[in-house]
Amino acid sequence: QVQLVESGGGLVQAGGSLRLSCAASGRTFSGYAMGWFRQAPGKEREFVAAISRYGSSTYYADFVKGRFTISRDNAKNTVYLQMNTLKPEDTAVYYCAANLIGYYSQDARYDYWGQGTQVTVSS
């Protein structure tokens, strides 16, 4: 098993930046592909970005391409989501997730989830 804890959320003005972190503990972190998802009030959870076990491959939702960057540091057991040029519609709870198979966009393929961190973007 792996335990995931997100941090780095907060309130930011439109156009600003935040970096989310997700710290993992438990089994070997490099054995997991990682993903970021988000859920806004009244909406379904949606895929944001994913990264392969050693960071060689990444995958993004169209609405964050060019603004968000996913990365990982396996020595620190941490995955990051750098979010730039934030928009009010990026307001959501952001979750990181892990799975042993691949860097998928479907949340059902992820086995482990963090508790989430709130990101609020004001206009």
Coordinates of C-alpha atoms in Angstrom, one line a residue:
Q1 CA 0.0 0.0 0.0
V2 CA 0.9 3.6 -0.3
Q3 CA -0.4 6.6 1.7
L4 CA -0.7 10.0 -0.1
V5 CA -0.8 13.4 1.5
E6 CA -1.4 16.5 -0.7
S7 CA -0.3 20.1 0.3
G8 CA 0.2 23.4 -1.3
G9 CA -3.3 24.5 -2.0
G10 CA -4.7 27.9 -1.1
L11 CA -6.3 31.1 -2.4
V12 CA -4.7 32.8 -5.3
Q13 CA -5.7 35.6 -7.7
A14 CA -6.4 34.8 -11.4
G15 CA -3.2 34.7 -13.3
G16 CA -1.2 33.5 -10.3
S17 CA 0.6 30.3 -9.6
L18 CA 0.6 27.5 -7.1
R19 CA 2.6 24.3 -6.7
L20 CA 0.9 21.3 -5.2
S21 CA 2.9 18.5 -3.6
C22 CA 1.8 15.0 -2.9
A23 CA 4.0 13.1 -0.4
A24 CA 3.9 9.3 -0.5
S25 CA 4.8 6.8 2.1
G26 CA 4.6 3.0 2.2
R27 CA 5.7 0.9 -0.7
T28 CA 8.4 2.0 -3.1
F29 CA 7.2 5.2 -4.7
S30 CA 8.9 4.6 -8.0
G31 CA 6.7 1.6 -8.4
Y32 CA 3.7 3.8 -8.9
A33 CA 2.4 5.9 -11.8
M34 CA 0.9 9.0 -10.4
G35 CA -2.0 11.2 -11.3
W36 CA -3.7 14.5 -10.3
F37 CA -7.4 14.9 -10.4
R38 CA -9.7 17.7 -9.3
Q39 CA -13.3 18.1 -8.3
A40 CA -15.2 21.3 -8.3
P41 CA -18.4 21.8 -6.3
G42 CA -21.4 20.1 -8.0
K43 CA -19.1 18.6 -10.7
E44 CA -17.7 15.1 -11.2
R45 CA -14.0 14.5 -10.5
E46 CA -11.9 15.1 -13.6
F47 CA -8.4 14.2 -14.8
V48 CA -5.7 16.8 -14.7
A49 CA -2.4 15.2 -15.3
A50 CA -0.5 12.0 -14.9
I51 CA 3.2 10.8 -14.9
S52 CA 4.9 7.5 -15.4
R53 CA 6.9 5.7 -12.7
Y54 CA 10.2 7.4 -13.5
G55 CA 8.8 10.6 -15.0
S56 CA 9.8 9.9 -18.6
S57 CA 6.2 10.3 -19.8
T58 CA 3.5 12.7 -18.9
Y59 CA -0.1 13.2 -19.9
Y60 CA -2.4 16.2 -19.6
A61 CA -6.0 17.2 -19.9
D62 CA -6.5 19.6 -22.8
F63 CA -7.7 22.4 -20.5
V64 CA -4.3 22.5 -18.6
K65 CA -1.9 22.0 -21.4
G66 CA 0.7 24.8 -21.4
R67 CA -0.3 26.0 -17.9
F68 CA 0.2 23.0 -15.6
T69 CA 3.3 20.8 -15.3
I70 CA 3.4 17.5 -13.5
S71 CA 6.8 16.2 -12.2
R72 CA 8.1 13.8 -9.6
D73 CA 11.1 13.3 -7.4
N74 CA 11.4 9.7 -6.5
A75 CA 14.2 10.3 -4.1
K76 CA 11.8 12.5 -2.1
N77 CA 8.7 10.3 -2.7
T78 CA 6.9 13.3 -4.0
V79 CA 4.9 14.3 -7.1
Y80 CA 4.2 17.9 -7.9
L81 CA 1.8 19.9 -9.9
Q82 CA 3.0 23.3 -10.9
M83 CA 0.0 25.4 -11.8
N84 CA 0.5 28.7 -13.7
T85 CA -1.8 31.2 -15.2
L86 CA -4.6 30.0 -12.9
K87 CA -8.2 30.8 -13.8
P88 CA -11.3 30.9 -11.6
E89 CA -12.5 27.8 -13.3
D90 CA -9.5 25.9 -11.9
T91 CA -11.1 26.3 -8.4
A92 CA -11.5 22.7 -7.0
V93 CA -10.2 20.2 -4.6
Y94 CA -7.1 18.6 -6.1
Y95 CA -6.3 15.0 -5.4
C96 CA -3.3 12.9 -6.2
A97 CA -3.6 9.2 -6.9
A98 CA -1.4 6.2 -7.5
N99 CA -1.6 3.0 -9.3
L100 CA 0.9 0.2 -10.2
I101 CA 0.0 -0.2 -13.9
G102 CA 0.2 3.1 -15.8
Y103 CA -0.4 6.8 -16.1
Y104 CA -4.0 6.7 -17.0
S105 CA -6.6 9.5 -17.2
Q106 CA -9.4 7.3 -15.8
D107 CA -9.8 7.7 -12.1
A108 CA -11.2 4.2 -11.8
R109 CA -7.7 2.8 -12.7
Y110 CA -6.1 4.4 -9.6
D111 CA -6.0 2.4 -6.4
Y112 CA -4.8 4.9 -3.8
W113 CA -5.9 8.5 -3.2
G114 CA -5.0 11.4 -1.0
Q115 CA -7.4 13.5 1.0
G116 CA -7.2 16.4 -1.3
T117 CA -6.1 20.1 -1.1
Q118 CA -8.4 23.0 -1.9
V119 CA -7.4 25.5 -4.6
T120 CA -9.4 28.6 -4.9
V121 CA -8.8 31.1 -7.7
S122 CA -10.4 34.5 -7.3
S123 CA -11.3 36.7 -10.3

